[in-house]
Amino acid sequence: RTDTKTKDNVTLTVTTAIQCAVDPERAHDYYFKLSSPHAQVSSYVHDCIRSLLPSLDLDKAFESKDAMAHNIKDTVAKAMEQYGLNVVSALVTDMNVDPSVLRAMNEINASRRQREAAVERAEAEKILAVKAAEAEAEAKELSGKGTARMRQAITEGFKGSIESMRESCGLEPREVVHMMITTQY
């Protein structure tokens, strides 16, 4: 476990797992030249992590776990090769931030999502309002056309009545209109 800070000043605990094997041909070097192999490997891992993470912000640190694992493997393998220790693999098994930072990050993400949802709701309401206005305009247009047809039909009816009364009774159009108004009211 290695504690370090990221570029954006967040304390991060990184847990790693290093798989090593002693080279049978160099076992003598491993047992007699290297004291405390576990501590030596741990020191190189800590050094590698502490030199890499301060150059990354928190999001990039999480994104670059694989690159960090490769970097650790290469660094430790290069340093331990002279002692007959072969590094098989290096894994970054866990990266933890302080719970308060994690809560703050979750709140930021929740706020961002709520803001996006509010924008989407407003956009949907706008579309509904525009569609309602378009429907109302179309309804008024159709109503106007209906009223115009109705008036046209009334006019044609009056015209037909006037012509019919003129032909059958010999009345002038003015007299026919006067008679129609009188009988209607």
JSON list of C-alpha atoms in Angstrom, two decimals:
[
{"chain": "A", "resi": 1, "resn": "ARG", "atom": "CA", "xyz": [0.00, 0.00, 0.00]},
{"chain": "A", "resi": 2, "resn": "THR", "atom": "CA", "xyz": [1.30, 3.39, -1.01]},
{"chain": "A", "resi": 3, "resn": "ASP", "atom": "CA", "xyz": [-0.14, 6.74, 0.02]},
{"chain": "A", "resi": 4, "resn": "THR", "atom": "CA", "xyz": [0.52, 9.70, -2.24]},
{"chain": "A", "resi": 5, "resn": "LYS", "atom": "CA", "xyz": [-1.11, 12.86, -3.58]},
{"chain": "A", "resi": 6, "resn": "THR", "atom": "CA", "xyz": [-2.29, 13.48, -7.09]},
{"chain": "A", "resi": 7, "resn": "LYS", "atom": "CA", "xyz": [-1.71, 16.62, -9.14]},
{"chain": "A", "resi": 8, "resn": "ASP", "atom": "CA", "xyz": [-5.05, 18.02, -7.96]},
{"chain": "A", "resi": 9, "resn": "ASN", "atom": "CA", "xyz": [-3.96, 17.49, -4.33]},
{"chain": "A", "resi": 10, "resn": "VAL", "atom": "CA", "xyz": [-6.12, 14.43, -3.52]},
{"chain": "A", "resi": 11, "resn": "THR", "atom": "CA", "xyz": [-4.60, 11.82, -1.22]},
{"chain": "A", "resi": 12, "resn": "LEU", "atom": "CA", "xyz": [-4.78, 8.40, -2.84]},
{"chain": "A", "resi": 13, "resn": "THR", "atom": "CA", "xyz": [-3.94, 4.97, -1.43]},
{"chain": "A", "resi": 14, "resn": "VAL", "atom": "CA", "xyz": [-2.68, 2.57, -4.08]},
{"chain": "A", "resi": 15, "resn": "THR", "atom": "CA", "xyz": [-2.54, -1.16, -3.42]},
{"chain": "A", "resi": 16, "resn": "THR", "atom": "CA", "xyz": [-0.31, -3.25, -5.66]},
{"chain": "A", "resi": 17, "resn": "ALA", "atom": "CA", "xyz": [0.55, -6.90, -6.06]},
{"chain": "A", "resi": 18, "resn": "ILE", "atom": "CA", "xyz": [3.93, -7.95, -7.47]},
{"chain": "A", "resi": 19, "resn": "GLN", "atom": "CA", "xyz": [4.48, -11.49, -8.66]},
{"chain": "A", "resi": 20, "resn": "CYS", "atom": "CA", "xyz": [8.16, -12.46, -8.68]},
{"chain": "A", "resi": 21, "resn": "ALA", "atom": "CA", "xyz": [10.21, -15.58, -9.22]},
{"chain": "A", "resi": 22, "resn": "VAL", "atom": "CA", "xyz": [13.83, -16.31, -8.45]},
{"chain": "A", "resi": 23, "resn": "ASP", "atom": "CA", "xyz": [15.91, -17.21, -11.50]},
{"chain": "A", "resi": 24, "resn": "PRO", "atom": "CA", "xyz": [17.31, -20.67, -10.67]},
{"chain": "A", "resi": 25, "resn": "GLU", "atom": "CA", "xyz": [20.62, -19.82, -12.39]},
{"chain": "A", "resi": 26, "resn": "ARG", "atom": "CA", "xyz": [21.02, -16.68, -10.26]},
{"chain": "A", "resi": 27, "resn": "ALA", "atom": "CA", "xyz": [19.67, -17.98, -6.95]},
{"chain": "A", "resi": 28, "resn": "HIS", "atom": "CA", "xyz": [23.10, -17.35, -5.38]},
{"chain": "A", "resi": 29, "resn": "ASP", "atom": "CA", "xyz": [22.78, -13.60, -6.15]},
{"chain": "A", "resi": 30, "resn": "TYR", "atom": "CA", "xyz": [19.27, -13.49, -4.74]},
{"chain": "A", "resi": 31, "resn": "TYR", "atom": "CA", "xyz": [20.14, -15.17, -1.45]},
{"chain": "A", "resi": 32, "resn": "PHE", "atom": "CA", "xyz": [23.55, -13.63, -0.82]},
{"chain": "A", "resi": 33, "resn": "LYS", "atom": "CA", "xyz": [23.56, -10.20, -2.50]},
{"chain": "A", "resi": 34, "resn": "LEU", "atom": "CA", "xyz": [20.04, -9.08, -1.65]},
{"chain": "A", "resi": 35, "resn": "SER", "atom": "CA", "xyz": [18.98, -8.43, 1.91]},
{"chain": "A", "resi": 36, "resn": "SER", "atom": "CA", "xyz": [15.28, -8.12, 2.66]},
{"chain": "A", "resi": 37, "resn": "PRO", "atom": "CA", "xyz": [13.90, -8.69, -0.87]},
{"chain": "A", "resi": 38, "resn": "HIS", "atom": "CA", "xyz": [10.33, -7.86, 0.11]},
{"chain": "A", "resi": 39, "resn": "ALA", "atom": "CA", "xyz": [11.38, -4.47, 1.50]},
{"chain": "A", "resi": 40, "resn": "GLN", "atom": "CA", "xyz": [13.54, -3.75, -1.56]},
{"chain": "A", "resi": 41, "resn": "VAL", "atom": "CA", "xyz": [10.70, -4.53, -4.00]},
{"chain": "A", "resi": 42, "resn": "SER", "atom": "CA", "xyz": [8.28, -2.48, -1.87]},
{"chain": "A", "resi": 43, "resn": "SER", "atom": "CA", "xyz": [10.65, 0.48, -1.92]},
{"chain": "A", "resi": 44, "resn": "TYR", "atom": "CA", "xyz": [10.89, 0.43, -5.71]},
{"chain": "A", "resi": 45, "resn": "VAL", "atom": "CA", "xyz": [7.09, 0.13, -6.01]},
{"chain": "A", "resi": 46, "resn": "HIS", "atom": "CA", "xyz": [6.54, 3.05, -3.61]},
{"chain": "A", "resi": 47, "resn": "ASP", "atom": "CA", "xyz": [9.12, 5.15, -5.43]},
{"chain": "A", "resi": 48, "resn": "CYS", "atom": "CA", "xyz": [7.57, 4.40, -8.80]},
{"chain": "A", "resi": 49, "resn": "ILE", "atom": "CA", "xyz": [4.04, 5.25, -7.64]},
{"chain": "A", "resi": 50, "resn": "ARG", "atom": "CA", "xyz": [5.16, 8.39, -5.83]},
{"chain": "A", "resi": 51, "resn": "SER", "atom": "CA", "xyz": [6.98, 9.64, -8.90]},
{"chain": "A", "resi": 52, "resn": "LEU", "atom": "CA", "xyz": [4.07, 8.94, -11.29]},
{"chain": "A", "resi": 53, "resn": "LEU", "atom": "CA", "xyz": [0.89, 9.96, -9.44]},
{"chain": "A", "resi": 54, "resn": "PRO", "atom": "CA", "xyz": [1.82, 13.56, -8.52]},
{"chain": "A", "resi": 55, "resn": "SER", "atom": "CA", "xyz": [1.93, 14.33, -12.24]},
{"chain": "A", "resi": 56, "resn": "LEU", "atom": "CA", "xyz": [-1.67, 13.09, -12.82]},
{"chain": "A", "resi": 57, "resn": "ASP", "atom": "CA", "xyz": [-4.98, 14.45, -11.63]},
{"chain": "A", "resi": 58, "resn": "LEU", "atom": "CA", "xyz": [-7.35, 12.04, -9.89]},
{"chain": "A", "resi": 59, "resn": "ASP", "atom": "CA", "xyz": [-9.40, 11.12, -12.98]},
{"chain": "A", "resi": 60, "resn": "LYS", "atom": "CA", "xyz": [-6.27, 10.46, -15.05]},
{"chain": "A", "resi": 61, "resn": "ALA", "atom": "CA", "xyz": [-4.80, 8.38, -12.23]},
{"chain": "A", "resi": 62, "resn": "PHE", "atom": "CA", "xyz": [-7.80, 6.05, -12.31]},
{"chain": "A", "resi": 63, "resn": "GLU", "atom": "CA", "xyz": [-7.68, 5.92, -16.12]},
{"chain": "A", "resi": 64, "resn": "SER", "atom": "CA", "xyz": [-3.97, 5.03, -16.18]},
{"chain": "A", "resi": 65, "resn": "LYS", "atom": "CA", "xyz": [-3.97, 2.05, -13.81]},
{"chain": "A", "resi": 66, "resn": "ASP", "atom": "CA", "xyz": [-2.69, -0.26, -16.55]},
{"chain": "A", "resi": 67, "resn": "ALA", "atom": "CA", "xyz": [0.07, 2.13, -17.58]},
{"chain": "A", "resi": 68, "resn": "MET", "atom": "CA", "xyz": [1.04, 2.50, -13.93]},
{"chain": "A", "resi": 69, "resn": "ALA", "atom": "CA", "xyz": [1.20, -1.30, -13.53]},
{"chain": "A", "resi": 70, "resn": "HIS", "atom": "CA", "xyz": [3.46, -1.61, -16.61]},
{"chain": "A", "resi": 71, "resn": "ASN", "atom": "CA", "xyz": [5.67, 1.19, -15.32]},
{"chain": "A", "resi": 72, "resn": "ILE", "atom": "CA", "xyz": [5.97, -0.51, -11.90]},
{"chain": "A", "resi": 73, "resn": "LYS", "atom": "CA", "xyz": [6.78, -3.86, -13.51]},
{"chain": "A", "resi": 74, "resn": "ASP", "atom": "CA", "xyz": [9.46, -2.35, -15.74]},
{"chain": "A", "resi": 75, "resn": "THR", "atom": "CA", "xyz": [11.05, -0.35, -12.91]},
{"chain": "A", "resi": 76, "resn": "VAL", "atom": "CA", "xyz": [11.10, -3.22, -10.40]},
{"chain": "A", "resi": 77, "resn": "ALA", "atom": "CA", "xyz": [12.23, -5.77, -13.02]},
{"chain": "A", "resi": 78, "resn": "LYS", "atom": "CA", "xyz": [15.11, -3.54, -14.09]},
{"chain": "A", "resi": 79, "resn": "ALA", "atom": "CA", "xyz": [16.23, -2.94, -10.50]},
{"chain": "A", "resi": 80, "resn": "MET", "atom": "CA", "xyz": [15.89, -6.57, -9.33]},
{"chain": "A", "resi": 81, "resn": "GLU", "atom": "CA", "xyz": [17.37, -8.27, -12.38]},
{"chain": "A", "resi": 82, "resn": "GLN", "atom": "CA", "xyz": [20.91, -7.98, -11.01]},
{"chain": "A", "resi": 83, "resn": "TYR", "atom": "CA", "xyz": [19.81, -9.97, -7.95]},
{"chain": "A", "resi": 84, "resn": "GLY", "atom": "CA", "xyz": [18.27, -12.84, -9.93]},
{"chain": "A", "resi": 85, "resn": "LEU", "atom": "CA", "xyz": [14.68, -11.83, -9.26]},
{"chain": "A", "resi": 86, "resn": "ASN", "atom": "CA", "xyz": [12.34, -11.95, -12.26]},
{"chain": "A", "resi": 87, "resn": "VAL", "atom": "CA", "xyz": [9.16, -9.87, -12.07]},
{"chain": "A", "resi": 88, "resn": "VAL", "atom": "CA", "xyz": [6.36, -11.88, -13.64]},
{"chain": "A", "resi": 89, "resn": "SER", "atom": "CA", "xyz": [3.66, -9.24, -13.31]},
{"chain": "A", "resi": 90, "resn": "ALA", "atom": "CA", "xyz": [2.70, -6.11, -11.43]},
{"chain": "A", "resi": 91, "resn": "LEU", "atom": "CA", "xyz": [-0.91, -5.32, -10.71]},
{"chain": "A", "resi": 92, "resn": "VAL", "atom": "CA", "xyz": [-2.56, -2.21, -9.35]},
{"chain": "A", "resi": 93, "resn": "THR", "atom": "CA", "xyz": [-5.28, -3.97, -7.42]},
{"chain": "A", "resi": 94, "resn": "ASP", "atom": "CA", "xyz": [-6.95, -1.00, -5.75]},
{"chain": "A", "resi": 95, "resn": "MET", "atom": "CA", "xyz": [-6.95, 2.78, -5.65]},
{"chain": "A", "resi": 96, "resn": "ASN", "atom": "CA", "xyz": [-8.79, 4.42, -2.75]},
{"chain": "A", "resi": 97, "resn": "VAL", "atom": "CA", "xyz": [-9.48, 8.04, -1.95]},
{"chain": "A", "resi": 98, "resn": "ASP", "atom": "CA", "xyz": [-10.53, 9.43, 1.41]},
{"chain": "A", "resi": 99, "resn": "PRO", "atom": "CA", "xyz": [-14.28, 8.81, 2.02]},
{"chain": "A", "resi": 100, "resn": "SER", "atom": "CA", "xyz": [-14.97, 12.56, 2.32]},
{"chain": "A", "resi": 101, "resn": "VAL", "atom": "CA", "xyz": [-13.38, 13.15, -1.09]},
{"chain": "A", "resi": 102, "resn": "LEU", "atom": "CA", "xyz": [-15.38, 10.27, -2.52]},
{"chain": "A", "resi": 103, "resn": "ARG", "atom": "CA", "xyz": [-18.61, 11.76, -1.13]},
{"chain": "A", "resi": 104, "resn": "ALA", "atom": "CA", "xyz": [-17.72, 15.16, -2.58]},
{"chain": "A", "resi": 105, "resn": "MET", "atom": "CA", "xyz": [-16.98, 13.61, -5.99]},
{"chain": "A", "resi": 106, "resn": "ASN", "atom": "CA", "xyz": [-20.31, 11.77, -5.91]},
{"chain": "A", "resi": 107, "resn": "GLU", "atom": "CA", "xyz": [-22.13, 14.98, -5.00]},
{"chain": "A", "resi": 108, "resn": "ILE", "atom": "CA", "xyz": [-20.43, 16.78, -7.90]},
{"chain": "A", "resi": 109, "resn": "ASN", "atom": "CA", "xyz": [-21.47, 14.02, -10.30]},
{"chain": "A", "resi": 110, "resn": "ALA", "atom": "CA", "xyz": [-25.01, 13.97, -8.91]},
{"chain": "A", "resi": 111, "resn": "SER", "atom": "CA", "xyz": [-25.27, 17.76, -9.29]},
{"chain": "A", "resi": 112, "resn": "ARG", "atom": "CA", "xyz": [-23.98, 17.56, -12.85]},
{"chain": "A", "resi": 113, "resn": "ARG", "atom": "CA", "xyz": [-26.53, 14.86, -13.72]},
{"chain": "A", "resi": 114, "resn": "GLN", "atom": "CA", "xyz": [-29.36, 16.82, -12.07]},
{"chain": "A", "resi": 115, "resn": "ARG", "atom": "CA", "xyz": [-28.36, 19.91, -14.05]},
{"chain": "A", "resi": 116, "resn": "GLU", "atom": "CA", "xyz": [-28.37, 17.88, -17.28]},
{"chain": "A", "resi": 117, "resn": "ALA", "atom": "CA", "xyz": [-31.76, 16.39, -16.37]},
{"chain": "A", "resi": 118, "resn": "ALA", "atom": "CA", "xyz": [-33.17, 19.88, -15.71]},
{"chain": "A", "resi": 119, "resn": "VAL", "atom": "CA", "xyz": [-31.91, 21.04, -19.12]},
{"chain": "A", "resi": 120, "resn": "GLU", "atom": "CA", "xyz": [-33.50, 18.00, -20.77]},
{"chain": "A", "resi": 121, "resn": "ARG", "atom": "CA", "xyz": [-36.81, 18.59, -18.93]},
{"chain": "A", "resi": 122, "resn": "ALA", "atom": "CA", "xyz": [-36.80, 22.25, -19.97]},
{"chain": "A", "resi": 123, "resn": "GLU", "atom": "CA", "xyz": [-36.06, 21.26, -23.56]},
{"chain": "A", "resi": 124, "resn": "ALA", "atom": "CA", "xyz": [-38.95, 18.76, -23.50]},
{"chain": "A", "resi": 125, "resn": "GLU", "atom": "CA", "xyz": [-41.31, 21.40, -22.05]},
{"chain": "A", "resi": 126, "resn": "LYS", "atom": "CA", "xyz": [-40.21, 23.83, -24.75]},
{"chain": "A", "resi": 127, "resn": "ILE", "atom": "CA", "xyz": [-40.94, 21.26, -27.45]},
{"chain": "A", "resi": 128, "resn": "LEU", "atom": "CA", "xyz": [-44.37, 20.56, -25.92]},
{"chain": "A", "resi": 129, "resn": "ALA", "atom": "CA", "xyz": [-45.16, 24.30, -25.76]},
{"chain": "A", "resi": 130, "resn": "VAL", "atom": "CA", "xyz": [-44.10, 24.80, -29.38]},
{"chain": "A", "resi": 131, "resn": "LYS", "atom": "CA", "xyz": [-46.18, 21.80, -30.51]},
{"chain": "A", "resi": 132, "resn": "ALA", "atom": "CA", "xyz": [-49.18, 23.08, -28.53]},
{"chain": "A", "resi": 133, "resn": "ALA", "atom": "CA", "xyz": [-48.82, 26.54, -30.11]},
{"chain": "A", "resi": 134, "resn": "GLU", "atom": "CA", "xyz": [-48.52, 24.99, -33.57]},
{"chain": "A", "resi": 135, "resn": "ALA", "atom": "CA", "xyz": [-51.64, 22.88, -32.91]},
{"chain": "A", "resi": 136, "resn": "GLU", "atom": "CA", "xyz": [-53.57, 25.94, -31.69]},
{"chain": "A", "resi": 137, "resn": "ALA", "atom": "CA", "xyz": [-52.50, 27.95, -34.74]},
{"chain": "A", "resi": 138, "resn": "GLU", "atom": "CA", "xyz": [-53.55, 25.13, -37.04]},
{"chain": "A", "resi": 139, "resn": "ALA", "atom": "CA", "xyz": [-56.89, 24.80, -35.23]},
{"chain": "A", "resi": 140, "resn": "LYS", "atom": "CA", "xyz": [-57.53, 28.56, -35.59]},
{"chain": "A", "resi": 141, "resn": "GLU", "atom": "CA", "xyz": [-56.59, 28.41, -39.25]},
{"chain": "A", "resi": 142, "resn": "LEU", "atom": "CA", "xyz": [-59.00, 25.53, -39.84]},
{"chain": "A", "resi": 143, "resn": "SER", "atom": "CA", "xyz": [-61.69, 27.33, -37.81]},
{"chain": "A", "resi": 144, "resn": "GLY", "atom": "CA", "xyz": [-61.17, 30.45, -39.93]},
{"chain": "A", "resi": 145, "resn": "LYS", "atom": "CA", "xyz": [-61.48, 28.43, -43.13]},
{"chain": "A", "resi": 146, "resn": "GLY", "atom": "CA", "xyz": [-64.66, 26.84, -41.79]},
{"chain": "A", "resi": 147, "resn": "THR", "atom": "CA", "xyz": [-66.11, 30.24, -40.91]},
{"chain": "A", "resi": 148, "resn": "ALA", "atom": "CA", "xyz": [-65.19, 31.56, -44.36]},
{"chain": "A", "resi": 149, "resn": "ARG", "atom": "CA", "xyz": [-66.92, 28.57, -46.03]},
{"chain": "A", "resi": 150, "resn": "MET", "atom": "CA", "xyz": [-69.97, 29.07, -43.83]},
{"chain": "A", "resi": 151, "resn": "ARG", "atom": "CA", "xyz": [-70.17, 32.75, -44.79]},
{"chain": "A", "resi": 152, "resn": "GLN", "atom": "CA", "xyz": [-69.67, 31.84, -48.42]},
{"chain": "A", "resi": 153, "resn": "ALA", "atom": "CA", "xyz": [-72.52, 29.33, -48.16]},
{"chain": "A", "resi": 154, "resn": "ILE", "atom": "CA", "xyz": [-74.78, 31.94, -46.47]},
{"chain": "A", "resi": 155, "resn": "THR", "atom": "CA", "xyz": [-73.91, 34.49, -49.15]},
{"chain": "A", "resi": 156, "resn": "GLU", "atom": "CA", "xyz": [-74.64, 32.01, -51.91]},
{"chain": "A", "resi": 157, "resn": "GLY", "atom": "CA", "xyz": [-77.91, 31.12, -50.16]},
{"chain": "A", "resi": 158, "resn": "PHE", "atom": "CA", "xyz": [-78.91, 34.78, -49.95]},
{"chain": "A", "resi": 159, "resn": "LYS", "atom": "CA", "xyz": [-77.91, 35.29, -53.56]},
{"chain": "A", "resi": 160, "resn": "GLY", "atom": "CA", "xyz": [-80.00, 32.30, -54.63]},
{"chain": "A", "resi": 161, "resn": "SER", "atom": "CA", "xyz": [-82.97, 33.54, -52.58]},
{"chain": "A", "resi": 162, "resn": "ILE", "atom": "CA", "xyz": [-82.70, 37.02, -54.04]},
{"chain": "A", "resi": 163, "resn": "GLU", "atom": "CA", "xyz": [-82.57, 35.70, -57.59]},
{"chain": "A", "resi": 164, "resn": "SER", "atom": "CA", "xyz": [-85.43, 33.28, -56.94]},
{"chain": "A", "resi": 165, "resn": "MET", "atom": "CA", "xyz": [-87.66, 36.03, -55.42]},
{"chain": "A", "resi": 166, "resn": "ARG", "atom": "CA", "xyz": [-86.78, 38.39, -58.24]},
{"chain": "A", "resi": 167, "resn": "GLU", "atom": "CA", "xyz": [-87.69, 35.85, -60.89]},
{"chain": "A", "resi": 168, "resn": "SER", "atom": "CA", "xyz": [-90.85, 34.55, -59.21]},
{"chain": "A", "resi": 169, "resn": "CYS", "atom": "CA", "xyz": [-92.21, 37.80, -57.71]},
{"chain": "A", "resi": 170, "resn": "GLY", "atom": "CA", "xyz": [-90.52, 40.44, -59.82]},
{"chain": "A", "resi": 171, "resn": "LEU", "atom": "CA", "xyz": [-89.06, 42.20, -56.79]},
{"chain": "A", "resi": 172, "resn": "GLU", "atom": "CA", "xyz": [-85.92, 44.24, -56.90]},
{"chain": "A", "resi": 173, "resn": "PRO", "atom": "CA", "xyz": [-82.94, 42.92, -54.89]},
{"chain": "A", "resi": 174, "resn": "ARG", "atom": "CA", "xyz": [-83.31, 45.76, -52.38]},
{"chain": "A", "resi": 175, "resn": "GLU", "atom": "CA", "xyz": [-86.91, 44.88, -51.70]},
{"chain": "A", "resi": 176, "resn": "VAL", "atom": "CA", "xyz": [-86.06, 41.18, -51.37]},
{"chain": "A", "resi": 177, "resn": "VAL", "atom": "CA", "xyz": [-83.34, 41.92, -48.80]},
{"chain": "A", "resi": 178, "resn": "HIS", "atom": "CA", "xyz": [-85.73, 44.19, -46.87]},
{"chain": "A", "resi": 179, "resn": "MET", "atom": "CA", "xyz": [-88.38, 41.46, -46.84]},
{"chain": "A", "resi": 180, "resn": "MET", "atom": "CA", "xyz": [-85.83, 38.82, -45.74]},
{"chain": "A", "resi": 181, "resn": "ILE", "atom": "CA", "xyz": [-84.64, 40.94, -42.84]},
{"chain": "A", "resi": 182, "resn": "THR", "atom": "CA", "xyz": [-88.21, 41.66, -41.78]},
{"chain": "A", "resi": 183, "resn": "THR", "atom": "CA", "xyz": [-89.23, 38.01, -41.82]},
{"chain": "A", "resi": 184, "resn": "GLN", "atom": "CA", "xyz": [-86.05, 36.84, -40.10]},
{"chain": "A", "resi": 185, "resn": "TYR", "atom": "CA", "xyz": [-86.54, 39.11, -37.07]}
]
